XYZ file of C-alpha atoms in Angstrom:
757
model
C -92.080 135.709 21.285
C -91.889 132.455 23.574
C -91.854 129.791 20.757
C -89.623 131.372 19.147
C -87.182 131.100 21.165
C -87.870 128.001 22.840
C -88.449 126.258 19.064
C -84.557 128.150 18.543
C -83.280 126.690 22.054
C -84.270 123.127 20.120
C -83.285 123.757 17.084
C -79.782 125.124 18.456
C -79.255 122.293 19.879
C -79.285 119.743 16.622
C -77.117 121.915 15.066
C -75.498 122.979 17.869
C -74.689 126.663 17.247
C -71.869 125.269 14.846
C -68.696 128.322 16.454
C -69.729 126.475 19.629
C -68.905 122.892 18.563
C -66.161 123.645 17.002
C -64.675 125.205 19.823
C -61.778 122.373 20.623
C -59.325 122.959 23.662
C -55.703 123.870 22.448
C -53.194 121.502 21.509
C -54.298 118.724 20.214
C -53.191 115.196 20.561
C -55.181 112.539 19.387
C -51.778 110.132 18.593
C -52.947 106.159 20.151
C -52.529 104.518 17.197
C -48.346 106.298 17.038
C -47.143 105.835 20.257
C -42.540 106.337 20.685
C -40.148 104.169 19.889
C -38.155 104.486 22.105
C -35.182 102.003 20.966
C -35.656 104.025 17.367
C -32.651 103.637 14.397
C -31.902 106.906 13.128
C -33.157 106.436 9.273
C -30.078 108.647 7.523
C -32.082 111.577 5.921
C -35.663 110.374 6.394
C -36.909 112.790 8.566
C -34.741 116.051 7.523
C -37.098 114.945 4.090
C -40.210 114.988 5.941
C -39.483 117.949 7.031
C -38.983 119.656 3.697
C -42.706 117.924 1.929
C -44.665 118.940 4.738
C -43.243 122.421 4.946
C -44.248 125.431 4.347
C -48.087 124.672 4.839
C -49.739 128.262 5.476
C -50.288 128.155 1.737
C -50.891 124.149 0.845
C -51.157 121.164 2.127
C -48.181 118.985 2.189
C -48.647 115.197 2.250
C -45.676 112.517 1.901
C -46.110 109.240 1.403
C -43.442 106.349 3.016
C -43.574 103.013 1.759
C -41.930 99.788 1.335
C -42.511 95.930 2.398
C -43.951 95.038 5.763
C -41.071 95.159 8.430
C -39.077 97.938 7.291
C -39.761 99.776 10.078
C -42.277 102.833 7.841
C -44.665 103.841 10.940
C -41.677 104.039 13.627
C -40.164 107.111 11.206
C -43.862 108.553 11.026
C -44.183 107.761 15.293
C -41.183 109.528 15.708
C -41.469 112.465 12.551
C -45.170 113.026 15.342
C -42.610 113.125 18.467
C -39.726 115.241 17.600
C -42.400 117.745 15.716
C -45.417 117.850 19.017
C -44.433 121.773 18.982
C -44.530 122.428 15.796
C -48.481 121.642 14.783
C -50.664 122.949 17.324
C -53.518 119.701 16.010
C -52.059 115.395 15.209
C -53.990 113.313 14.635
C -52.938 109.829 14.378
C -55.064 107.253 12.566
C -53.971 102.851 11.508
C -55.848 103.216 8.677
C -55.779 99.536 7.976
C -58.840 98.303 7.426
C -61.975 100.941 6.766
C -63.955 100.080 9.381
C -60.751 100.158 12.337
C -60.874 104.246 10.369
C -64.501 105.168 10.664
C -64.531 103.479 14.441
C -61.441 106.100 15.796
C -62.508 108.749 13.367
C -65.294 108.353 15.801
C -63.216 108.556 18.744
C -62.648 111.337 17.618
C -65.337 113.569 17.393
C -66.219 112.907 20.325
C -62.828 113.892 21.952
C -63.268 116.935 19.766
C -66.541 117.145 21.698
C -68.237 117.091 17.598
C -70.085 114.244 17.965
C -73.785 113.951 20.178
C -74.154 110.468 21.621
C -75.922 108.431 19.467
C -74.279 109.808 16.021
C -73.500 107.580 12.871
C -69.598 107.365 12.108
C -70.512 108.739 8.233
C -71.562 112.289 9.778
C -68.293 112.067 12.236
C -66.291 111.262 9.717
C -67.524 115.130 7.968
C -67.395 116.920 11.055
C -64.192 116.750 10.837
C -63.064 116.258 7.636
C -64.897 119.691 7.170
C -63.355 121.213 10.486
C -59.593 120.148 8.815
C -60.365 121.810 5.778
C -61.590 125.073 7.680
C -59.877 126.256 10.585
C -56.848 128.004 10.822
C -55.430 125.423 13.307
C -51.855 124.331 12.013
C -51.987 120.466 11.804
C -50.296 117.407 11.513
C -53.043 113.363 10.214
C -50.920 110.229 9.952
C -52.233 107.680 8.361
C -50.901 104.623 9.343
C -50.868 100.984 7.613
C -52.660 102.393 4.252
C -52.948 99.610 1.745
C -55.939 100.249 0.826
C -56.197 103.729 -1.466
C -60.118 103.907 -2.395
C -60.996 103.384 1.600
C -57.897 105.959 2.576
C -60.013 108.748 -0.633
C -63.219 108.507 1.719
C -60.847 110.026 4.599
C -59.310 111.979 2.847
C -59.303 115.926 3.486
C -60.331 118.467 1.237
C -58.185 121.268 2.553
C -55.357 123.492 1.568
C -53.206 123.415 3.800
C -52.109 120.897 6.614
C -49.995 118.209 6.496
C -50.425 114.378 5.438
C -48.546 111.677 6.263
C -49.212 108.322 5.384
C -47.217 104.833 5.979
C -47.666 102.108 3.441
C -46.990 98.588 0.673
C -48.918 100.445 -1.596
C -45.758 102.168 -3.712
C -49.545 103.694 -5.452
C -50.357 105.898 -3.513
C -48.326 108.760 -4.306
C -51.558 108.937 -7.057
C -54.259 109.605 -7.862
C -54.532 112.740 -5.827
C -53.444 112.000 -2.805
C -49.504 112.075 -0.885
C -48.179 114.853 -3.679
C -45.237 113.764 -2.672
C -42.739 109.464 -1.766
C -39.768 108.043 0.722
C -39.405 103.931 -0.261
C -38.191 102.846 2.811
C -36.190 100.298 2.252
C -33.762 97.100 4.368
C -30.754 98.386 6.548
C -27.303 97.975 4.651
C -24.337 95.341 6.581
C -23.679 97.899 8.473
C -26.366 99.790 9.320
C -28.232 96.294 10.100
C -25.636 94.915 12.511
C -25.992 98.586 13.864
C -30.116 98.760 14.577
C -29.378 94.925 16.035
C -26.772 95.752 18.774
C -28.967 99.026 19.557
C -31.060 96.209 21.382
C -28.415 94.667 23.611
C -27.547 95.539 26.810
C -23.836 96.983 26.230
C -24.188 98.279 22.089
C -21.240 100.098 22.200
C -18.497 97.601 23.685
C -19.382 94.893 21.288
C -16.375 92.744 20.441
C -15.045 92.919 17.687
C -16.551 89.780 17.290
C -19.395 90.560 17.429
C -19.616 93.747 15.050
C -18.720 90.454 12.452
C -22.007 88.551 13.743
C -23.914 91.551 13.672
C -23.422 91.685 10.150
C -23.857 88.733 9.237
C -26.739 88.071 11.134
C -27.649 90.672 9.531
C -27.064 88.947 6.250
C -28.960 85.890 6.986
C -32.234 89.024 7.686
C -31.447 91.119 3.981
C -31.375 93.217 6.226
C -35.131 93.203 7.312
C -35.897 95.547 10.674
C -39.089 93.196 11.519
C -36.351 90.148 11.027
C -32.749 92.126 12.907
C -35.781 93.277 16.311
C -36.696 90.017 16.710
C -33.481 88.179 16.710
C -32.690 90.488 19.217
C -35.127 89.689 21.884
C -34.540 86.672 21.681
C -30.603 86.886 21.909
C -31.546 89.406 24.990
C -34.019 86.615 26.167
C -31.207 84.190 26.595
C -28.241 85.944 26.675
C -26.326 85.301 24.317
C -23.772 87.402 22.380
C -24.205 87.778 18.365
C -21.457 85.200 18.256
C -22.565 82.432 20.287
C -25.827 82.822 18.782
C -24.732 82.798 14.741
C -22.721 79.303 16.195
C -26.470 78.133 17.753
C -28.108 79.320 14.582
C -25.524 77.487 11.924
C -26.001 73.805 14.303
C -29.494 74.314 14.833
C -32.291 72.405 12.472
C -34.646 75.396 12.929
C -36.423 72.808 9.792
C -37.215 69.707 12.603
C -38.243 72.374 15.027
C -42.173 71.790 16.417
C -43.513 74.968 16.275
C -41.764 76.024 12.338
C -43.758 78.399 10.634
C -44.491 77.457 6.885
C -42.264 74.818 5.186
C -39.985 76.355 3.023
C -36.871 77.649 4.662
C -37.699 81.638 3.680
C -36.723 84.535 6.149
C -39.419 84.674 7.810
C -39.870 81.113 8.944
C -36.106 81.548 9.899
C -37.237 84.225 11.496
C -40.386 82.724 13.643
C -38.753 79.330 14.423
C -36.116 81.662 15.863
C -38.836 83.673 18.217
C -40.959 80.642 19.007
C -38.683 77.715 20.060
C -39.309 77.764 23.444
C -42.693 78.995 23.429
C -44.221 78.753 26.230
C -48.315 76.176 25.843
C -50.137 79.773 27.139
C -48.725 81.996 25.022
C -49.112 78.808 22.206
C -53.602 79.568 23.119
C -53.271 82.956 23.523
C -51.326 83.602 19.710
C -53.269 81.258 18.049
C -56.270 82.963 20.043
C -54.730 86.374 18.608
C -54.453 85.069 15.368
C -58.199 85.108 14.258
C -59.274 88.725 15.338
C -58.302 92.397 14.173
C -54.888 93.632 14.868
C -55.207 96.177 16.735
C -57.299 97.073 19.650
C -57.945 93.428 21.449
C -59.812 94.097 24.161
C -57.543 92.606 27.268
C -60.372 91.540 29.030
C -61.579 89.882 25.981
C -59.053 88.728 25.049
C -59.234 86.374 28.698
C -59.379 86.858 32.665
C -55.874 88.424 33.855
C -54.464 85.159 35.328
C -50.947 84.032 35.567
C -50.861 82.084 32.909
C -52.083 84.608 30.904
C -50.304 87.987 32.179
C -47.259 84.982 31.750
C -48.484 84.614 28.349
C -48.955 87.777 27.477
C -45.397 88.543 29.255
C -43.710 86.263 27.307
C -45.053 87.388 24.028
C -44.595 91.016 24.437
C -40.618 90.158 25.075
C -40.144 88.658 21.861
C -41.823 91.429 20.008
C -44.313 89.286 18.656
C -47.653 91.792 20.264
C -47.555 94.639 21.454
C -49.033 96.068 25.756
C -50.688 99.608 25.028
C -50.751 99.498 28.666
C -52.743 103.013 29.259
C -56.108 101.561 26.854
C -55.368 97.856 28.470
C -55.171 96.488 24.364
C -53.407 94.458 22.118
C -52.177 94.543 18.890
C -49.778 92.262 17.273
C -48.169 92.645 13.144
C -50.209 91.764 11.213
C -47.661 90.276 8.846
C -47.078 87.636 10.861
C -50.569 87.099 12.226
C -51.712 86.469 8.680
C -48.464 83.740 8.017
C -49.052 82.574 12.405
C -52.601 81.509 10.453
C -51.562 79.598 8.412
C -49.566 77.675 10.325
C -52.394 77.579 12.282
C -54.360 76.452 9.639
C -51.951 73.267 9.219
C -53.455 71.470 13.087
C -57.318 71.134 12.323
C -57.539 70.371 16.462
C -55.252 73.647 17.360
C -56.960 76.040 15.062
C -60.984 74.559 16.709
C -60.252 74.921 19.546
C -59.011 78.893 19.256
C -62.007 79.341 17.349
C -64.524 78.246 19.879
C -62.424 80.107 22.190
C -62.484 83.166 19.774
C -66.690 82.888 18.690
C -67.327 81.863 22.946
C -66.194 84.981 23.752
C -67.267 86.995 21.628
C -70.663 86.129 22.030
C -70.206 86.603 26.101
C -68.644 90.357 25.169
C -71.068 91.859 21.952
C -74.413 92.195 23.240
C -78.110 90.424 22.043
C -80.704 92.568 20.092
C -82.652 94.281 22.411
C -86.118 93.169 22.160
C -87.452 94.837 24.439
C -87.261 98.389 22.289
C -85.852 98.829 18.679
C -82.901 100.657 19.686
C -80.631 100.974 22.666
C -77.909 103.840 22.482
C -76.439 103.078 26.147
C -75.004 99.571 23.752
C -73.845 101.609 20.645
C -70.027 101.967 21.700
C -69.349 98.408 23.301
C -71.085 97.064 20.194
C -68.734 98.808 17.349
C -65.727 97.862 19.603
C -65.818 94.360 18.833
C -67.387 94.499 14.789
C -64.029 94.360 13.326
C -63.086 91.523 15.262
C -66.167 89.625 13.767
C -65.895 90.438 11.167
C -62.214 89.519 10.795
C -63.129 86.274 12.499
C -65.374 85.380 9.883
C -63.556 86.314 6.815
C -60.254 83.851 8.722
C -62.317 80.706 9.588
C -64.819 80.662 6.472
C -63.901 78.206 4.633
C -62.420 75.835 7.941
C -65.629 75.882 9.776
C -67.025 73.489 11.491
C -70.531 72.338 11.084
C -71.336 73.298 14.859
C -69.663 76.045 14.710
C -71.614 77.829 11.648
C -74.020 78.692 13.884
C -72.524 80.785 16.605
C -71.391 82.619 13.769
C -74.088 83.192 12.196
C -75.526 84.883 15.572
C -72.256 87.071 16.484
C -73.641 87.868 12.738
C -76.799 88.886 13.282
C -76.022 91.003 16.334
C -74.171 93.267 13.957
C -76.836 93.768 11.347
C -78.938 94.666 14.442
C -76.744 96.635 15.416
C -76.200 98.987 11.640
C -80.330 98.893 11.661
C -80.194 100.895 14.988
C -77.353 102.796 14.273
C -79.325 103.569 10.936
C -76.099 102.611 9.126
C -78.961 100.587 6.623
C -76.144 99.665 3.587
C -73.862 98.055 5.659
C -76.325 96.101 7.818
C -77.611 94.111 4.123
C -74.372 93.550 3.164
C -73.565 91.524 7.006
C -77.404 89.436 6.097
C -75.648 88.377 2.392
C -71.826 87.415 4.276
C -74.902 85.428 6.524
C -77.094 83.805 3.461
C -74.134 82.850 1.836
C -72.932 80.442 4.335
C -76.054 78.958 5.082
C -76.288 78.146 1.636
C -72.569 76.679 2.030
C -73.530 75.189 4.889
C -76.467 73.395 4.646
C -78.094 75.431 7.341
C -81.687 74.330 8.755
C -81.421 75.393 12.388
C -84.660 76.799 12.797
C -84.157 79.102 15.972
C -80.720 80.921 13.360
C -82.733 81.573 10.351
C -85.896 83.242 12.640
C -84.311 86.048 14.035
C -81.285 86.899 11.212
C -85.185 87.430 9.173
C -86.471 89.014 11.445
C -83.437 91.693 12.182
C -83.033 91.470 7.972
C -87.148 92.436 8.179
C -86.488 95.101 10.513
C -83.785 96.725 7.282
C -86.647 96.188 5.351
C -88.757 98.348 7.051
C -86.576 100.624 7.859
C -86.198 101.366 4.535
C -89.531 101.024 3.352
C -90.151 97.835 1.625
C -92.838 97.427 3.563
C -93.532 93.846 -0.030
C -90.042 92.638 1.525
C -91.100 93.849 5.131
C -93.935 91.943 5.067
C -91.871 88.570 3.701
C -89.313 87.938 5.804
C -91.252 88.494 9.000
C -93.792 86.278 8.095
C -90.629 83.975 7.178
C -89.219 84.803 11.081
C -92.677 83.590 12.747
C -92.580 80.444 10.436
C -89.571 79.377 11.462
C -89.988 79.921 15.157
C -93.098 78.355 15.653
C -91.229 75.404 14.021
C -88.752 75.911 17.660
C -91.507 76.077 19.084
C -92.902 72.586 17.577
C -89.229 71.079 18.679
C -89.143 72.607 22.893
C -92.389 73.840 23.879
C -90.295 74.441 26.637
C -89.087 77.860 24.193
C -92.185 79.464 24.669
C -89.911 80.828 28.565
C -90.412 85.167 28.439
C -87.397 85.681 26.771
C -89.467 83.358 23.701
C -92.865 85.311 23.867
C -90.832 88.077 23.934
C -89.585 87.426 20.748
C -92.947 86.290 19.391
C -94.166 89.584 20.848
C -91.805 91.708 19.396
C -92.648 89.851 15.598
C -96.460 89.252 15.591
C -96.029 94.017 16.217
C -93.706 93.775 13.401
C -95.524 91.651 11.053
C -98.242 94.547 11.675
C -96.129 97.207 10.739
C -95.287 95.987 8.149
C -98.752 94.516 7.165
C -99.994 98.420 7.914
C -97.229 99.768 5.330
C -99.168 97.795 2.347
C -102.524 98.705 3.299
C -103.846 95.455 4.846
C -105.156 97.282 7.296
C -107.677 94.231 9.280
C -104.554 91.168 8.853
C -102.065 94.035 10.797
C -104.899 94.761 13.293
C -105.385 90.842 14.201
C -101.156 90.847 14.487
C -100.775 93.781 16.656
C -103.684 92.324 19.032
C -101.885 88.610 19.090
C -97.983 90.652 19.591
C -100.596 92.343 22.882
C -101.319 88.922 24.064
C -98.302 87.117 23.742
C -96.205 89.892 26.107
C -95.160 88.216 28.693
C -96.296 89.598 32.160
C -93.621 91.310 33.663
C -93.641 93.860 35.569
C -90.855 97.296 36.092
C -89.426 100.120 33.188
C -89.023 97.642 30.581
C -91.457 95.955 30.730
C -93.821 99.373 30.316
C -91.994 100.877 27.058
C -92.488 97.979 25.991
C -96.056 97.460 25.528
C -95.906 100.914 25.377
C -94.466 99.814 22.179
C -97.127 97.455 21.647
C -99.689 99.862 21.874
C -98.015 102.027 20.271
C -97.533 100.129 16.707
C -101.823 99.453 17.373
C -102.062 102.510 16.728
C -101.175 104.255 14.538
C -102.267 101.105 12.297
C -105.930 102.566 13.398
C -104.673 105.751 12.254
C -103.676 105.255 9.105
C -107.152 103.255 8.029
C -109.167 106.561 9.061
C -110.268 105.652 12.965
C -108.554 108.449 14.722
C -110.932 108.361 17.715
C -109.585 104.722 18.453
C -106.244 105.444 17.447
C -106.341 108.162 20.622
C -108.248 106.584 22.866
C -105.626 103.597 22.482
C -102.400 106.004 22.105
C -103.905 108.381 24.970
C -104.002 105.056 28.084
C -100.777 103.420 26.818
C -99.106 107.258 27.894
C -101.093 106.886 30.624
C -100.327 103.823 32.180
C -96.940 102.659 30.717
C -94.012 104.571 29.428
C -95.176 107.975 29.800
C -92.041 109.643 27.613
C -92.120 106.459 24.801
C -90.557 107.953 21.602
C -93.610 106.577 18.942
C -96.123 106.856 21.155
C -95.510 110.770 21.341
C -94.809 110.535 17.469
C -98.363 108.219 16.211
C -100.655 110.589 18.928
C -98.803 113.791 17.276
C -99.714 112.145 13.776
C -103.379 111.146 15.009
C -104.226 115.668 15.928
C -102.438 116.346 12.964
C -105.515 114.438 10.897
C -107.655 116.059 13.673
C -106.602 119.360 12.699
C -104.874 120.066 16.396
C -102.184 121.595 14.771
C -101.161 122.568 18.009
C -101.216 119.489 19.988
C -99.940 117.767 17.085
C -96.803 120.651 17.083
C -95.948 119.969 20.800
C -95.638 116.754 21.164
C -93.508 116.043 17.401
C -91.011 118.613 18.885
C -90.426 117.299 21.984
C -89.913 114.299 19.866
C -87.356 115.785 17.797
C -85.784 116.589 20.614
C -85.595 113.517 23.132
C -84.798 111.824 19.537
C -82.542 114.564 18.912
C -80.545 113.731 21.992
C -80.853 110.129 21.967
C -80.318 109.055 18.708
C -76.926 111.680 18.085
C -78.570 114.384 14.954
C -77.820 113.129 12.231
C -79.919 109.760 12.560
C -82.516 108.719 9.900
C -85.498 109.088 13.014
C -84.165 112.129 13.560
C -84.912 113.424 10.068
C -88.508 111.701 9.483
C -88.824 113.821 12.507
C -87.332 117.267 11.542
C -89.652 117.025 8.790
C -92.770 116.659 10.237
C -91.630 119.720 12.663
C -90.231 121.551 9.407
C -93.989 120.415 7.690
C -96.321 121.799 10.317
C -95.224 124.676 10.374
C -95.623 125.430 7.017
C -98.968 124.415 7.503
C -102.193 127.369 6.546
C -104.214 126.867 10.104
C -101.034 126.221 12.823
C -101.828 129.626 14.694
C -97.541 130.232 14.434
C -97.292 129.255 11.387
C -93.634 130.685 10.610
C -92.913 129.628 6.417
C -88.788 131.179 7.709
C -89.021 128.721 11.220
C -90.053 126.048 7.986
C -87.800 126.103 6.721
C -84.921 127.057 8.638
C -86.822 123.015 10.248
C -86.590 121.667 7.288
C -83.089 122.240 5.814
C -81.990 120.974 9.083
C -81.588 117.800 7.226
C -79.370 119.395 4.916
C -77.107 120.805 6.903
C -72.894 121.995 7.921
C -71.335 120.522 5.205
C -69.328 124.023 5.485
C -69.669 126.913 7.357
C -70.984 130.010 6.383
C -70.776 133.423 8.808
C -74.694 133.722 7.949
C -77.221 130.317 9.477
C -80.001 131.121 7.816
C -78.238 130.449 4.827
C -76.009 127.754 6.070
C -79.081 126.304 7.046
C -81.368 126.815 3.741
C -78.783 126.055 0.920
C -76.853 122.771 2.587
C -79.541 120.686 1.759
C -80.116 116.874 3.064
C -77.383 115.961 4.720
C -78.941 112.871 7.029
C -80.849 110.837 3.946
C -77.860 111.869 0.905
C -74.421 110.971 3.944
C -77.108 107.606 4.566
C -77.177 107.772 0.708
C -73.080 107.712 0.223
C -72.261 104.804 1.915
C -76.188 102.509 0.537
C -77.781 102.825 -2.478
C -80.841 103.995 -3.625
C -83.428 103.404 -0.885
C -82.282 107.159 -0.017
C -83.755 108.304 -2.657
C -87.190 108.639 -1.839
C -86.413 110.199 0.910
C -84.259 113.100 -0.511
C -86.633 112.919 -3.047
C -90.045 113.877 -0.882
C -88.323 116.672 1.256
C -86.582 118.501 -1.865
C -89.818 118.903 -3.370
C -91.626 120.036 -0.051
C -88.874 122.551 0.739
C -89.061 123.538 -2.710
C -92.760 124.906 -1.943
C -91.481 126.319 0.986
C -88.873 128.460 0.013
C -91.215 129.522 -3.477
C -94.678 130.565 -0.981
C -92.084 132.374 1.180
C -89.428 134.188 -0.724
C -89.917 133.908 -5.008
C -91.688 131.480 -6.916
C -88.350 132.153 -9.419
C -86.200 131.039 -6.936
C -83.548 129.129 -9.291
C -82.535 127.052 -6.308
C -85.896 125.898 -5.693
C -86.470 125.181 -9.397
C -83.800 123.160 -9.184
C -84.984 120.924 -6.171
C -88.597 120.931 -7.295
C -87.626 120.150 -10.786
C -85.521 117.563 -9.353
C -88.291 116.262 -6.791
C -90.774 115.011 -9.860
C -89.183 113.822 -11.895
C -88.007 111.267 -9.597
C -92.045 110.247 -8.788
C -91.848 111.161 -12.396
C -90.065 107.741 -12.864
C -91.809 106.270 -9.331
C -94.951 106.556 -10.814
C -94.353 105.649 -14.608
C -95.686 101.916 -12.785
C -98.934 103.386 -10.907
C -100.618 105.901 -13.399
C -99.040 108.328 -14.377
C -97.645 111.630 -12.425
C -100.911 113.210 -10.690
C -101.507 117.186 -10.942
C -102.897 117.976 -7.468
C -100.136 119.162 -5.460
C -101.456 117.512 -2.031
C -101.982 114.511 -4.233
C -98.435 115.141 -5.168
C -97.831 115.087 -1.921
C -99.620 112.016 -1.082
C -97.694 110.371 -3.589
C -94.585 111.720 -2.261
C -95.348 110.041 1.098
C -96.908 106.846 -0.283
C -92.389 106.812 -1.055
C -91.712 106.529 2.060
C -93.041 103.877 5.495
C -96.125 104.848 7.275
C -94.059 106.677 10.096
C -92.026 108.483 7.818
C -94.841 110.441 6.331
């Protein structure tokens, strides 16, 4: 049947046919976080020990943790093992696990590299794809988690596999515990002899070193307690100054480092000596660059973001690289620096307020220029997601490192960056992370007594977007009203603010408030807000303007629909589609709901199917909005009066919300038994606001299974019992649980925002 083939093609696009989706080209080499150290120094039998621990992976998961103090060479050892064994493994994946956000971004990059990810899919979904693949593939694979000092974060990315190999580098010796790495090797500092040989290996002619230079190298090793990082920096200094180890020791004894301008710490420690040594003659441009880098994340700092490639910048980068203080990845055009050294340098910088605030000013300004503002033309712009995700971790680091040392002039610009993060999390459907950033912003506002109505308005606006998506209609009404109130204060102070951008924002505020009022069944007020949104919309020609105005009409049409004015809603939405954006999903979705209420089931189905296809393409297969659209299409398939009624298809569509937990050769069982993954994945990363969509979808799926297969189906009975138990808890304060199935369905629908129904 043609329609069966069409819907199968659509569903195949969303499910992406698991076997096709997980077909990858070999060998897999994802090594961007683990470049080989061309000056690697052999550390006894460590590599052989690792091979023993990781061997025999055909029948078990082999794992080993390399632990030790900062700068002792753990990462270099792991990288050397990787590059010596490239032929042994069909898939090798290396991650910098220094922080969860960074690790998630690398998982996203890997999923795209493997071809698992469609545009717009969120990090949680892609992580699930990758971990499931590792647990089921027959390939010989190796993973390296570098800098994994947070055991809790590491656990979320640890595959539940019975084969494979994992290397962890960490300062935390307990990473071997709690079901993670099963073996551990402690990496210690060099003894006097090995340390001397290590230092000499960096010099031009290490094999021809004079006896006195060998002795001097041993003294240097003793001074730096055999610390590899210190020896490497000392060697870089010796090489750059064309010294011998003997002359270096003489200079070191004569030089009073504590009096140097660039001394890092007050107490005469080994770290102080190393940094003073490396920075004894640092040029001004290099000093400014180091100050700037100390405020950002330590890894993958885009070169274009740091500065335009002027000669001064290139000279500064080259100088810092020559002293082993930063690393430049030419292939990716990223700068990285050691996180421990970065932290020490920041402590030094904080003691010089003038330089600190100059660096902070530049960091905030650079991020404001690099990270796009929220797009008021349309609620989501997947085309900008990769750009935004590149800077999220740097904004977080900047907030954490500057929070206690801000001046009032820096607070609002930093809040503006946090607002951009919140809107990004709203766009990609990671609402809990958005709420977490709202808490951060509100805490800053309270700490610094922020009264700027402009920033308070935009924060209330993005907070309101999160509240609407999580079905908190009363909260969203309050937040959008507050955003309007603050914006009116802006207009009272500056009438010129109501230019096209101000009109666009005011229009969007009224429209969002109208949606919140519709959800609260305050329809008369909602209509007034939607009309105000249309009245304030700037008259700008172009496709973006058509999309914006079309969405305003779509919101008004939905308001008319949910108060029962079907004819008016249909007329308005049809005109909006003809005059503005004909492919606008929100208009098509709203018109599909109108047709559904009017009993025009075929027309409703066709529109919702078109919307589902569009959403899954633009937002990814596991976005919250796609889940709502899947639910709608599956529900229409189950209607008795639908001419193409197909309970199997209905069950299949709704089961897309619970798919891909593992690979099953029987596609129908896979779709049937893998429950509610979109909502549940979001719940794992969030809190209680996903319980209502989960309960609503489980109840609907249970009813479809019972009608199409058996009323005694155990899975359906469990889902029905679980969903009704949840509804009963919610209904306790609202008059008890309904008895009629139609009333129960209506009660479930009332738990979610109106456009999810």
